[in-house]
Coordinates of C-alpha atoms and ligand atoms in Angstrom, one line a residue:
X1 CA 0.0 0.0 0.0
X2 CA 1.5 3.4 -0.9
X3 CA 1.6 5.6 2.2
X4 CA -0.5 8.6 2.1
X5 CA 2.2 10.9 1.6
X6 CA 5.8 10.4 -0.1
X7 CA 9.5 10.9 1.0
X8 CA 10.6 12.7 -2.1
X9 CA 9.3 14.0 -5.6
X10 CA 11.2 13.7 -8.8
X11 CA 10.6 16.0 -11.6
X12 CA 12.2 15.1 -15.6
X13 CA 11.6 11.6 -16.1
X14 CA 14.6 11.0 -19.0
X15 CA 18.0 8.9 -18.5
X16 CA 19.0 10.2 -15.5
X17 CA 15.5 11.3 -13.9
X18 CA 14.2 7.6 -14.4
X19 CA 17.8 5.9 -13.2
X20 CA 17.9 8.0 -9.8
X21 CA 14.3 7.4 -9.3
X22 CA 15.1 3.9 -9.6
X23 CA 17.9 4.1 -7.3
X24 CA 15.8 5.8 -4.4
X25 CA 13.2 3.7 -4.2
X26 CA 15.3 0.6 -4.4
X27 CA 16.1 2.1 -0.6
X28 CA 13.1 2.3 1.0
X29 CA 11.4 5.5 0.2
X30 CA 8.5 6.5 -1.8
X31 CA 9.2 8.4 -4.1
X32 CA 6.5 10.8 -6.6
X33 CA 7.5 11.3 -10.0
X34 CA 6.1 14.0 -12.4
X35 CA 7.4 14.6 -16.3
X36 CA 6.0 17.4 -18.8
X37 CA 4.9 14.7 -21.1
X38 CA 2.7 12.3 -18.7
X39 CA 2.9 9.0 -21.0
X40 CA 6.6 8.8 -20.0
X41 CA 5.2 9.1 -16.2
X42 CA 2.7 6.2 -17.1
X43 CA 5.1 4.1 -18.9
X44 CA 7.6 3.9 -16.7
X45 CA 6.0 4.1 -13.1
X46 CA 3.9 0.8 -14.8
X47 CA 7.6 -1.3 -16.3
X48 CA 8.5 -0.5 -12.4
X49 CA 5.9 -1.8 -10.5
X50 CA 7.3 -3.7 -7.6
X51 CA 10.1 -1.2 -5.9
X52 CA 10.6 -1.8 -2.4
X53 CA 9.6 2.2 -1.6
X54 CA 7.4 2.3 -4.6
X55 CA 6.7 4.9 -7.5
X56 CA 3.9 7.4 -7.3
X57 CA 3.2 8.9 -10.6
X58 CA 1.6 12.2 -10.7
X59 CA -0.1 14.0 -13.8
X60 CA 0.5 17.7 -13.0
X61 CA 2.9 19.9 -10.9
X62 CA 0.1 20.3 -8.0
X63 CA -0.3 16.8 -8.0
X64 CA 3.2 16.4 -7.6
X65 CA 3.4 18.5 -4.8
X66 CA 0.2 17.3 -2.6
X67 CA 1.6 14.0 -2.3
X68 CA 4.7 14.9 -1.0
X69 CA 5.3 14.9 3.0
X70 CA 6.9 18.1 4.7
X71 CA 8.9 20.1 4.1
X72 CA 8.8 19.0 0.6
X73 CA 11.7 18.0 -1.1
X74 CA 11.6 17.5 -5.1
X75 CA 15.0 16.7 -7.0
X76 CA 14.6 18.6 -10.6
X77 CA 16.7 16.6 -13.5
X78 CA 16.0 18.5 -16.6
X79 CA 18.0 20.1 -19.2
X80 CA 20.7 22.9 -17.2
X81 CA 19.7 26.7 -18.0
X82 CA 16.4 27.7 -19.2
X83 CA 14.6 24.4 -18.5
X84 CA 15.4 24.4 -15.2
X85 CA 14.4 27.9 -14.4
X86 CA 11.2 27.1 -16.1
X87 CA 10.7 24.3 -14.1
X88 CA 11.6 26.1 -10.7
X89 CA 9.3 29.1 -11.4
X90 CA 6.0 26.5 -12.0
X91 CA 6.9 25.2 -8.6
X92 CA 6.8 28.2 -6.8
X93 CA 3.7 29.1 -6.3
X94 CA 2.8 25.1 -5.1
X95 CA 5.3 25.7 -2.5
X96 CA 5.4 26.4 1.6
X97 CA 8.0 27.9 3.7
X98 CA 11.0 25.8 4.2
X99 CA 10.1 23.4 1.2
X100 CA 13.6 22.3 -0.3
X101 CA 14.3 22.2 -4.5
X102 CA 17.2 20.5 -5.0
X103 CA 18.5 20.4 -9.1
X104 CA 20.7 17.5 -9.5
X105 CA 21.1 18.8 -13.2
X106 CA 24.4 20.2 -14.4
X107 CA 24.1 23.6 -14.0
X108 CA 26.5 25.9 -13.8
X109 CA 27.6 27.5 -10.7
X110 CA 26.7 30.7 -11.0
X111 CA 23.1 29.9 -11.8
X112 CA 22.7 27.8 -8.8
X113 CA 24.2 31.1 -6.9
X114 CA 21.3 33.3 -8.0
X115 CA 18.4 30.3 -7.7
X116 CA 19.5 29.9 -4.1
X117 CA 19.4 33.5 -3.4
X118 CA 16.5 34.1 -5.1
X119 CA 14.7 31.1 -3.4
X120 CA 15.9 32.1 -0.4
X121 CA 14.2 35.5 -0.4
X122 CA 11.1 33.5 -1.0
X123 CA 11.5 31.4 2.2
X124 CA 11.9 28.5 -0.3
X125 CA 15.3 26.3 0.0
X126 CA 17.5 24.9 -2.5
X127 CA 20.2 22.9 -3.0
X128 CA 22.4 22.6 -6.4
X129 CA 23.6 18.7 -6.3
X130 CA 26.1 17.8 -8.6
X131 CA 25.6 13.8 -9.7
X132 CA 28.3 12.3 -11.1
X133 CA 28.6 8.5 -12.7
X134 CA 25.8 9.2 -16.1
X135 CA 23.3 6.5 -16.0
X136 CA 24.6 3.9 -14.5
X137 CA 25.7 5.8 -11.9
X138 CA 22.2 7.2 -11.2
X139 CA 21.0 4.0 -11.0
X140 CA 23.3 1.9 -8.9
X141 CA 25.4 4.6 -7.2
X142 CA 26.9 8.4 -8.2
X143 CA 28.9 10.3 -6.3
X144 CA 26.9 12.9 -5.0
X145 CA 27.9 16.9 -4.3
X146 CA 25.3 18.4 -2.5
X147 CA 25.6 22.2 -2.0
X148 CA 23.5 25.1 -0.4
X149 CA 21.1 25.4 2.0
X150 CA 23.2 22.9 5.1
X151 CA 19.7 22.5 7.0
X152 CA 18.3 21.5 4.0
X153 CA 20.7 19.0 3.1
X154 CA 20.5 17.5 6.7
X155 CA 16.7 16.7 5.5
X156 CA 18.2 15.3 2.3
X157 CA 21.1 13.5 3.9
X158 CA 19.3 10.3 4.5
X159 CA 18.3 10.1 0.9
X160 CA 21.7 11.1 -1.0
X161 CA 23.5 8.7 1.5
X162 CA 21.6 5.6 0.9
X163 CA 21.6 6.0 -3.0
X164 CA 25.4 7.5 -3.2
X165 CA 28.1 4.8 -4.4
X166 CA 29.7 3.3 -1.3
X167 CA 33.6 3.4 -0.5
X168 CA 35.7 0.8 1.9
X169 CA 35.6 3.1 5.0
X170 CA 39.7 1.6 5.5
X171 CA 40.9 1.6 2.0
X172 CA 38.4 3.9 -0.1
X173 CA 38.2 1.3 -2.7
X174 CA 35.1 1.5 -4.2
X175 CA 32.1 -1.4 -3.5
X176 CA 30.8 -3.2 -6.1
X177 CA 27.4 -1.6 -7.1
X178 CA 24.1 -3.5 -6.4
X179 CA 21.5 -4.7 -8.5
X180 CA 17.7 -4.0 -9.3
X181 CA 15.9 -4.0 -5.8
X182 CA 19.4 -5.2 -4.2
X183 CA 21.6 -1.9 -3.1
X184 CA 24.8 -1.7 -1.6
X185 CA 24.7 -2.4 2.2
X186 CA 27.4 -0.4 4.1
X187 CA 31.2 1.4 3.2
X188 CA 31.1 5.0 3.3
X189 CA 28.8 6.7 0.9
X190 CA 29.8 9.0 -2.4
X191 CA 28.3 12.3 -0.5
X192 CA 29.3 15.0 1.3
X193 CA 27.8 18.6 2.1
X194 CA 30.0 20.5 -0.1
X195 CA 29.3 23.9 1.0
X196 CA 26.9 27.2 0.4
X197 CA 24.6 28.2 -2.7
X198 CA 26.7 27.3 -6.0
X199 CA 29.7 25.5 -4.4
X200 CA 28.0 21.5 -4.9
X201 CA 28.0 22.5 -8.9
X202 CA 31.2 24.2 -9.1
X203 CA 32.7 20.9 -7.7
X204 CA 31.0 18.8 -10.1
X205 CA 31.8 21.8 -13.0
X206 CA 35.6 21.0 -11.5
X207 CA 35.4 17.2 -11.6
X208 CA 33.8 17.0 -15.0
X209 CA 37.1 19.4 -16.7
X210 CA 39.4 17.4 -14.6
X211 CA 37.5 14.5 -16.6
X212 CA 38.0 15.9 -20.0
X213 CA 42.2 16.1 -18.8
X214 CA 41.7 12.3 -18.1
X215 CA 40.2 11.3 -21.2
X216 CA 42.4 13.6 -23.4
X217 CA 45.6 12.6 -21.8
X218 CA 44.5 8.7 -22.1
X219 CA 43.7 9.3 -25.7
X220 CA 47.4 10.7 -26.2
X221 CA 48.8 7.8 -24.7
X222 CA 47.0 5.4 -26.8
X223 CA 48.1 8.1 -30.1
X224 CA 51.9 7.8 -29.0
X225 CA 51.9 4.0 -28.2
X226 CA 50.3 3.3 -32.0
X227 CA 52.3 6.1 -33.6
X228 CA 56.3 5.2 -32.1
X229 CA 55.6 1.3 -32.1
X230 CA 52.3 0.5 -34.1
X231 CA 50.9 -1.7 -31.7
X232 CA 47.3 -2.5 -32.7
X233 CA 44.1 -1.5 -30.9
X234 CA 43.5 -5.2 -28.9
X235 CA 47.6 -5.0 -28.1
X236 CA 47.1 -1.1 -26.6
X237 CA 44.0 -2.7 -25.1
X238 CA 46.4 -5.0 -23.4
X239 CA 48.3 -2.4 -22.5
X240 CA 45.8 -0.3 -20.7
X241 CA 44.8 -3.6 -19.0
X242 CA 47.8 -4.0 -17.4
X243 CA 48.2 -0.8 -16.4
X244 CA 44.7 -0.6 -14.5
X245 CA 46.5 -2.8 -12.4
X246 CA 49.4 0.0 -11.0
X247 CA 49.1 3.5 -10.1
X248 CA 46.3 4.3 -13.0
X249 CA 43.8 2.1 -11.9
X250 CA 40.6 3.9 -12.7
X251 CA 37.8 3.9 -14.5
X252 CA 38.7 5.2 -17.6
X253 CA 41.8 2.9 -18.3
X254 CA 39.2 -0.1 -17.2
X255 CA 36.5 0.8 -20.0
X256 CA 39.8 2.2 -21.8
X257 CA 41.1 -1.4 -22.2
X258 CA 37.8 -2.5 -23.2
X259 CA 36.8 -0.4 -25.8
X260 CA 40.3 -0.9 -27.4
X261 CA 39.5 -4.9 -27.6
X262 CA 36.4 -4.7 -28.9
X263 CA 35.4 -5.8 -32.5
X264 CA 33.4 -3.9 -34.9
X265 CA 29.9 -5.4 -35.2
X266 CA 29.8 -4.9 -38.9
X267 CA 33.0 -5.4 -41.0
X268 CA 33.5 -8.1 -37.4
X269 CA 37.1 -7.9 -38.5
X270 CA 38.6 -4.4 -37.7
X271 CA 38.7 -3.3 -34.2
X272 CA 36.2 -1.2 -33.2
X273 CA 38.1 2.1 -32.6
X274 CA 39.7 2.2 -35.6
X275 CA 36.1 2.7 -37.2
X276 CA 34.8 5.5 -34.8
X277 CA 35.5 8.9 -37.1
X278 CA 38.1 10.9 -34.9
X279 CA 36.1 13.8 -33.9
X280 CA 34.8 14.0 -30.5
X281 CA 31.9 16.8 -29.3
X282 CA 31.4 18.3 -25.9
X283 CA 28.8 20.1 -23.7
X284 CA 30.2 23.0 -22.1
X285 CA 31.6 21.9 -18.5
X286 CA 35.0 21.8 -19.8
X287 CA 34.8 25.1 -21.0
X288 CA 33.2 26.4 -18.3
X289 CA 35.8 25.2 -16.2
X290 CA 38.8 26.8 -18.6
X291 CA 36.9 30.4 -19.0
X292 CA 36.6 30.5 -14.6
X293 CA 40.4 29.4 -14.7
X294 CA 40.7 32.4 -16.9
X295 CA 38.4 34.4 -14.9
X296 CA 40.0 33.8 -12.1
X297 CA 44.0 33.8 -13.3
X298 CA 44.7 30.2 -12.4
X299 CA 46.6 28.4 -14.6
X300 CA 44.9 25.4 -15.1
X301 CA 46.1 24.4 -19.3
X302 CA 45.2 20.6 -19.2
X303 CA 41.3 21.5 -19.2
X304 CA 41.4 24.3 -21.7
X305 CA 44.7 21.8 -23.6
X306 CA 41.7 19.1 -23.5
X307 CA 39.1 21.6 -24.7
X308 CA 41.3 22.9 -27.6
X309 CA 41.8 19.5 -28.3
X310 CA 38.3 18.3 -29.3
X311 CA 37.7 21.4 -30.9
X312 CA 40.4 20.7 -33.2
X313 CA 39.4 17.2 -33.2
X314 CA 36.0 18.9 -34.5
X315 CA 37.5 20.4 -37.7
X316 CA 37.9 16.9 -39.5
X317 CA 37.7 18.5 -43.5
X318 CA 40.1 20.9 -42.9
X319 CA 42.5 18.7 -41.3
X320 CA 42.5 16.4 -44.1
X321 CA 43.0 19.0 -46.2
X322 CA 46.1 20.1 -44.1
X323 CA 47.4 16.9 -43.9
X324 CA 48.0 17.1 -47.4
X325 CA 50.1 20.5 -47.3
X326 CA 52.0 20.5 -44.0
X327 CA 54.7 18.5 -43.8
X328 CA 56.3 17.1 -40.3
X329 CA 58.4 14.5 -39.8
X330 CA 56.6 12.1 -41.1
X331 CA 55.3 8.5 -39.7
X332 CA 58.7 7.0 -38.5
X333 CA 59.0 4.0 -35.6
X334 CA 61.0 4.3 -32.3
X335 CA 63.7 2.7 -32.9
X336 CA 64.1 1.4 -29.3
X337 CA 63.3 -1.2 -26.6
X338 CA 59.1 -1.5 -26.7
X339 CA 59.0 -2.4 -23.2
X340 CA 61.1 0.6 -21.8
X341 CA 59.4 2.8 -23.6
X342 CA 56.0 1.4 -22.9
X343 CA 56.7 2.3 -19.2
X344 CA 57.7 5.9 -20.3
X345 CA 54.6 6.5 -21.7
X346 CA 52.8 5.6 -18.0
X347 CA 55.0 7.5 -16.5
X348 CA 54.2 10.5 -18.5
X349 CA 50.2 10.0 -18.2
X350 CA 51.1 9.6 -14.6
X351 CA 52.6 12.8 -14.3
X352 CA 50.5 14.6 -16.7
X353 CA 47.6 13.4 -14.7
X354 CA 49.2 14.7 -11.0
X355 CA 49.5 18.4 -12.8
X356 CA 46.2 18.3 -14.2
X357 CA 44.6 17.2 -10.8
X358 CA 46.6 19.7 -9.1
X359 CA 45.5 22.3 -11.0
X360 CA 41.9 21.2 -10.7
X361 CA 42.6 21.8 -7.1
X362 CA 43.8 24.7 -7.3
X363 CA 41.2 26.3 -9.4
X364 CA 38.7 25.2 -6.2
X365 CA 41.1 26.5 -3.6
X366 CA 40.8 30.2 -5.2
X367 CA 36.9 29.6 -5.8
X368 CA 36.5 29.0 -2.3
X369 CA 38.2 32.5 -1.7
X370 CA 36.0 34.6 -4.1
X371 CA 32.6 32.9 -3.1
X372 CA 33.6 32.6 0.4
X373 CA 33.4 28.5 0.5
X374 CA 35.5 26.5 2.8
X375 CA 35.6 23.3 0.9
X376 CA 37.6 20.0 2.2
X377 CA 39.6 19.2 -0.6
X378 CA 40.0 15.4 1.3
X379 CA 36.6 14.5 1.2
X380 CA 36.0 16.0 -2.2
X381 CA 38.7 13.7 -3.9
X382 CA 37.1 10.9 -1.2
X383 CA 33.8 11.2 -2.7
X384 CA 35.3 10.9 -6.0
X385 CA 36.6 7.7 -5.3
X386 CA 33.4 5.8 -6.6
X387 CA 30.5 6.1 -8.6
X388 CA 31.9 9.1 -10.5
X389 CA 33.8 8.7 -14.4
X390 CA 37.0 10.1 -12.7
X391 CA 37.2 7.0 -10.2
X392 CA 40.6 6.3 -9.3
X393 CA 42.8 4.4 -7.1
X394 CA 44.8 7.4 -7.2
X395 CA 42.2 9.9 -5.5
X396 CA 43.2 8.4 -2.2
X397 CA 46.4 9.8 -2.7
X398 CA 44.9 13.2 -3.0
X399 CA 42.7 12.5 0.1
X400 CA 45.9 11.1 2.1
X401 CA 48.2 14.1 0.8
X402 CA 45.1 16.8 2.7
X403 CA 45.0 14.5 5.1
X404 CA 49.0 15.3 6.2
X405 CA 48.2 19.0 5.4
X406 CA 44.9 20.4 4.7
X407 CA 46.5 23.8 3.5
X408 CA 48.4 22.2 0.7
X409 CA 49.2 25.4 -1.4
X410 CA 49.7 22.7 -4.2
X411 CA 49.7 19.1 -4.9
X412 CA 52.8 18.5 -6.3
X413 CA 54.4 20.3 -3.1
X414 CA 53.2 16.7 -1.1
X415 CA 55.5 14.5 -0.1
X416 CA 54.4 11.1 -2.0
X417 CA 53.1 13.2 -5.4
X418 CA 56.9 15.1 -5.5
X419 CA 58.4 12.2 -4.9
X420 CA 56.5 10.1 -7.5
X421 CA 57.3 13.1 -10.2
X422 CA 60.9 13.5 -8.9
X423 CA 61.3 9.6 -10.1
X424 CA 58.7 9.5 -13.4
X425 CA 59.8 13.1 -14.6
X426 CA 62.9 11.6 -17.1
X427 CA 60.4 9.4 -18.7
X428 CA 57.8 12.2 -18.8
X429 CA 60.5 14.2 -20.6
X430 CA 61.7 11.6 -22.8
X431 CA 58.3 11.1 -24.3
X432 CA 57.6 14.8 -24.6
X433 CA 60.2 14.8 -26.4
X434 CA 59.5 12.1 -28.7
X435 CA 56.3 13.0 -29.2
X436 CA 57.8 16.8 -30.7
X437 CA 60.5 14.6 -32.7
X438 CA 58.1 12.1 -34.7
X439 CA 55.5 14.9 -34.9
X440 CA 52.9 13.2 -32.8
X441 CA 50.4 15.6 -31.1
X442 CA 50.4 15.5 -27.3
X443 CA 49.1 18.6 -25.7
X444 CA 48.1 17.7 -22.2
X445 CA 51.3 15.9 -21.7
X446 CA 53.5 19.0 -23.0
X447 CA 51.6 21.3 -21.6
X448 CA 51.6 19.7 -18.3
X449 CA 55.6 19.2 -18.1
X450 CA 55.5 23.4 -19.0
X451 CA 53.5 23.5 -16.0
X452 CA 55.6 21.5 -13.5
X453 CA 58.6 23.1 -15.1
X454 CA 57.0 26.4 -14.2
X455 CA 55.5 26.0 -10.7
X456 CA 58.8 25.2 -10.1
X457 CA 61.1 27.8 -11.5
X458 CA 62.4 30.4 -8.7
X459 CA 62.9 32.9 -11.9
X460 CA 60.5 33.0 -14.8
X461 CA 61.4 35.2 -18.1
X462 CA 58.3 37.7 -16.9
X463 CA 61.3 40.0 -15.8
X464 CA 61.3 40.2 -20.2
X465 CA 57.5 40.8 -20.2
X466 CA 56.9 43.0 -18.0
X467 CA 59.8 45.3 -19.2
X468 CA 57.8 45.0 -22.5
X469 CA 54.7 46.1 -20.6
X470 CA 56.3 48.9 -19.8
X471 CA 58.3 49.9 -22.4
X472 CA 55.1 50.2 -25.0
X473 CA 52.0 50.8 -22.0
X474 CA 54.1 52.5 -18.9
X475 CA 52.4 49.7 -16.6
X476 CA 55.9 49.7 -14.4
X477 CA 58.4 46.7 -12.9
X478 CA 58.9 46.2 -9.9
X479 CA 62.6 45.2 -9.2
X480 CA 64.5 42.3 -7.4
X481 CA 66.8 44.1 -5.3
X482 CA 63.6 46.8 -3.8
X483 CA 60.8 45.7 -1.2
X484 CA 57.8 44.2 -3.1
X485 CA 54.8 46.3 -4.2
X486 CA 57.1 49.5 -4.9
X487 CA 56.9 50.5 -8.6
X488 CA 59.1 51.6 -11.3
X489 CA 58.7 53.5 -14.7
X490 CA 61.6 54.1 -17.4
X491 CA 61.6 56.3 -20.2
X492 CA 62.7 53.8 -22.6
X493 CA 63.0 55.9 -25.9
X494 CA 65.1 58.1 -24.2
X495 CA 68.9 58.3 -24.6
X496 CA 69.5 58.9 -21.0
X497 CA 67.2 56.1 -19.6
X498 CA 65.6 57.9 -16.6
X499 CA 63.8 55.6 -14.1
X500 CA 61.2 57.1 -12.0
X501 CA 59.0 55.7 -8.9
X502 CA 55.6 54.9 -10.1
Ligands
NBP1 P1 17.5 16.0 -20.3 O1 18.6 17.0 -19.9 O2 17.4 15.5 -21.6 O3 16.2 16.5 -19.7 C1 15.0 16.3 -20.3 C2 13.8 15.9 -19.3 O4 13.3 17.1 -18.6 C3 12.7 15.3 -20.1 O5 12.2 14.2 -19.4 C4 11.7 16.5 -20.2 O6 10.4 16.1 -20.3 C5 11.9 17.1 -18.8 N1 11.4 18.5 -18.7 C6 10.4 18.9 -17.8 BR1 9.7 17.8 -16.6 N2 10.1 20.1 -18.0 C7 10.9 20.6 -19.0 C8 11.0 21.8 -19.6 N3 10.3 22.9 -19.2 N4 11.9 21.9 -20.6 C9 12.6 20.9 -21.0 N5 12.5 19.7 -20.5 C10 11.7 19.5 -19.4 O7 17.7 14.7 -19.3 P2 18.9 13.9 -18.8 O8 19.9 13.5 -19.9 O9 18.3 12.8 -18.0 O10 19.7 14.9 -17.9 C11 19.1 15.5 -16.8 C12 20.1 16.5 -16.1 O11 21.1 15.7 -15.6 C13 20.7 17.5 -17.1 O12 20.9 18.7 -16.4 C14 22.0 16.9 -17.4 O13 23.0 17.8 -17.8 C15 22.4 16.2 -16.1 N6 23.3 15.1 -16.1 C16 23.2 14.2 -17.1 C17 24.1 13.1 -17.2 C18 24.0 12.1 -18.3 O14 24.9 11.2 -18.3 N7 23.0 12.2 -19.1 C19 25.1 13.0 -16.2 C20 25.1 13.9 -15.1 C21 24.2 14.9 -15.1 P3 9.8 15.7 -21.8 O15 9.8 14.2 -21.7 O16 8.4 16.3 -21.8 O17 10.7 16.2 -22.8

């Protein structure tokens, strides 16, 4: 028998709407579902019929609402901008004091910032959730980043909790998902309060650019491996398979390996990848995430390297057509050890991968500054340890390394990461290298060793810039042997060179 009155609503009944539905009532709670086109709410509250909360399915928005308990709480997953907005303002007139939205869509940041506020001054509450892990994930188990309104997420808590992927509470390996009316019993859940207003989708805009690094550096490991010793896709899949045993264990080198063995269903002779046309599309979170690096003057390159990199992936014809003027140097195999170089070209995705995560970081660490947000960069890189497409072995390091200092200024300054870079770094160089010799495009990998190599140079050749600066605009130098924050000006044109305090 349904109970008079449900846990939770659920508005937006596509992939992700009818997965996390799915997921909550497979823990107990009744949950009301409501979609702008009502067949889709028929159809699938009657394939579902035996949940152990159950499905309510409701016709109109006031439906919805009446048969939710109080304070109402209703998890929006529609399209991000305009849809969502649309959505909000048809529920607020339905709504009591204290009634919680939460929008598990991927909105950006800054929109969450003014729904909260402008919620808020309604008496209303809201919470941005970021949910990470696509549709599986929804179903069985995303990592969850709740932020906003805290009391309202304590009445949330129970719910994101139970349906959050689950992580060994002594190792933070990730548990095996459950099944259809079978979740995961115990570990520590894939959730965590992030922090006020827009900070739950920032993190989630963070973890999704840190995502494009990951795939983009993966993809020019696999380019390099084929292009110096023309392994084919099965024996890279080997490859990758191997190396999802080691210090890259992760998602993304599992599915990685897979996708690199499979065969193509119609010639059923050529491996599938060689068949996919090599142009990949994108939604926006990437970009978002390199405009706020911008924005905000943190260097961050992977993300916007990764970007850049599908766009130009994007402009297939006139590639082709370049590729038939501009010469480089032409396809040409390494002419040593396989094995050696192999390792190399781990090492180099291993290191790429530290800069690009520390740089992720670092982006939050000044966002928590400007929005005033006091984020736990532990338990952020904790709850990405399952559920989530960056899953990795290696986000335990992360949480270990704030663990032994939760002001980190950067990653690579922790012990175990400089130490791991200290020792991988000649390989990382050596295949940077290669890569520019045989003419083979790696971007995140070159532009991450220019990172390291900058964060750690004492003396950059700015001293050339900014004398530039002020030579054509008069925007001064300051100079090494005066205090900091005292200006200078020369008249560069003139003969006599006069240098004035600015
Ligand atoms: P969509 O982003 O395609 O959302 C469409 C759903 O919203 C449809 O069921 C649509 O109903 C409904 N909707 C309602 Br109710 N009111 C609407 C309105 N006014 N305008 C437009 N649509 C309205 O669904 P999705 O792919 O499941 O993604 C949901 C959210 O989750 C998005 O914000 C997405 O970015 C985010 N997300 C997606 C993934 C993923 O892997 N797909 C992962 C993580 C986050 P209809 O049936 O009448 O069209």
């Amino acid at each position: 028998m349904p109970k008079p009155h449900s846990d939770i609503g659920l508005i937006g009944l596509a992939v992700m709407g009818q997965n996390l539905a799915l997921n909550i009532a497979d823990h107990g709670f009744q949950i009301s579902v409501y979609n702008r086109t009502t067949e889709k709410t028929t159809k699938f509250v009657a394939e579902n019929p035996n949940t152990p909360g159950g499905l309510v399915g409701t016709t109109t928005p006031q439906e919805l609402v009446q048969s939710l308990s109080t304070p109402r709480k209703i998890v929006l997953l529609v399209q991000a901008g305009a849809s969502t907005d649309a959505v909000i303002d048809s529920l607020v007139p339905l709504l009591a004091a204290g009634d919680i939205i939460i929008d598990g869509g991927n909105a950006k940041w800054t929109d969450t910032i003014r729904r909260e506020k402008a919620l808020r001054e309604k008496g209303l509450r809201f919470i941005g959730s970021g949910v990470s892990g696509g549709e599986t994930g929804a179903r069985f188990g995303p990592a969850l980043m709740p932020g906003g309104d805290a009391d309202a997420y304590k009445e949330l808590e129970p719910v994101w909790n139970a349906i959050a992927a689950k992580v060994d509470a002594r190792t933070g390996r990730p548990l095996p998902g459950g099944k259809p009316g079978e979740p995961v019993v115990g570990g520590v859940p894939c959730a965590t309060y992030i922090g006020p207003d827009g900070a739950g989708h920032y993190v989630k805009m963070i973890h999704n650019g840190i995502e494009y690094g990951d795939m983009q550096m993966i993809c020019e490991a696999y380019d390099l491996i084929r292009g110096l010793l023309g392994l084919k896709a099965a024996e890279i899949g080997a490859v990758f398979a191997e190396w999802n045993q080691g210090s890259l264990d992760s998602y993304l080198i599992e599915i990685t390996a897979d996708i690199l063995r499979q065969k193509d269903p119609v010639t059923k002779r050529k491996a599938l990848v060689d068949v996919v046309l090599d142009t990949a599309g994108q939604k926006g979170t990437g970009k978002w995430t390199s405009v706020n690096a911008l924005d905000m003057g943190v260097p961050a390159p992977t993300v916007a390297e990764a970007v850049f990199a599908r766009c130009l992936s994007a402009i297939k014809e006139e590639r082709v057509a370049a590729s038939r003027i501009l010469k480089g140097p032409g396809a040409r195999k390494y002419a040593g050890g396989k094995k050696a170089l192999i390792q190399a070209i781990h090492d180099a995705l291993y290191c790429s991968k530290i800069c690009s995560y520390a740089q992720g970081f670092q982006l939050m660490r000044e966002a928590q500054k400007e929005y005033h947000w006091t984020l736990n960069f532990g338990s952020i890189a904790q709850i990405w340890r399952g559920g989530c497409i960056i899953r990795a072995a290696f986000l335990q390091k992360i949480t270990e390394a704030y663990g032994r200092n939760p002001r980190l200024a950067n990653l690579l300054l922790d012990p175990y990461f400089n130490q791991t870079v200290r020792k991988a770094q000649a390989n990382w160089r050596k295949v940077v290298a290669l890569a520019a010799l045989h003419g083979i495009p790696a971007p995140t990998f070159s532009s991450g060793l220019s990172y390291y190599d900058g964060y750690r140079a004492a003396r950059l050749p700015a001293n050339l810039l900014q004398a530039q600066r002020d030579y054509f605009g008069a925007h001064t130098y300051e100079r090494v042997d005066q205090p900091r924050g005292k200006f200078f000006h020369l008249d560069w044109p003139d003969p006599d060179r006069p240098q004035r305090d600015a």
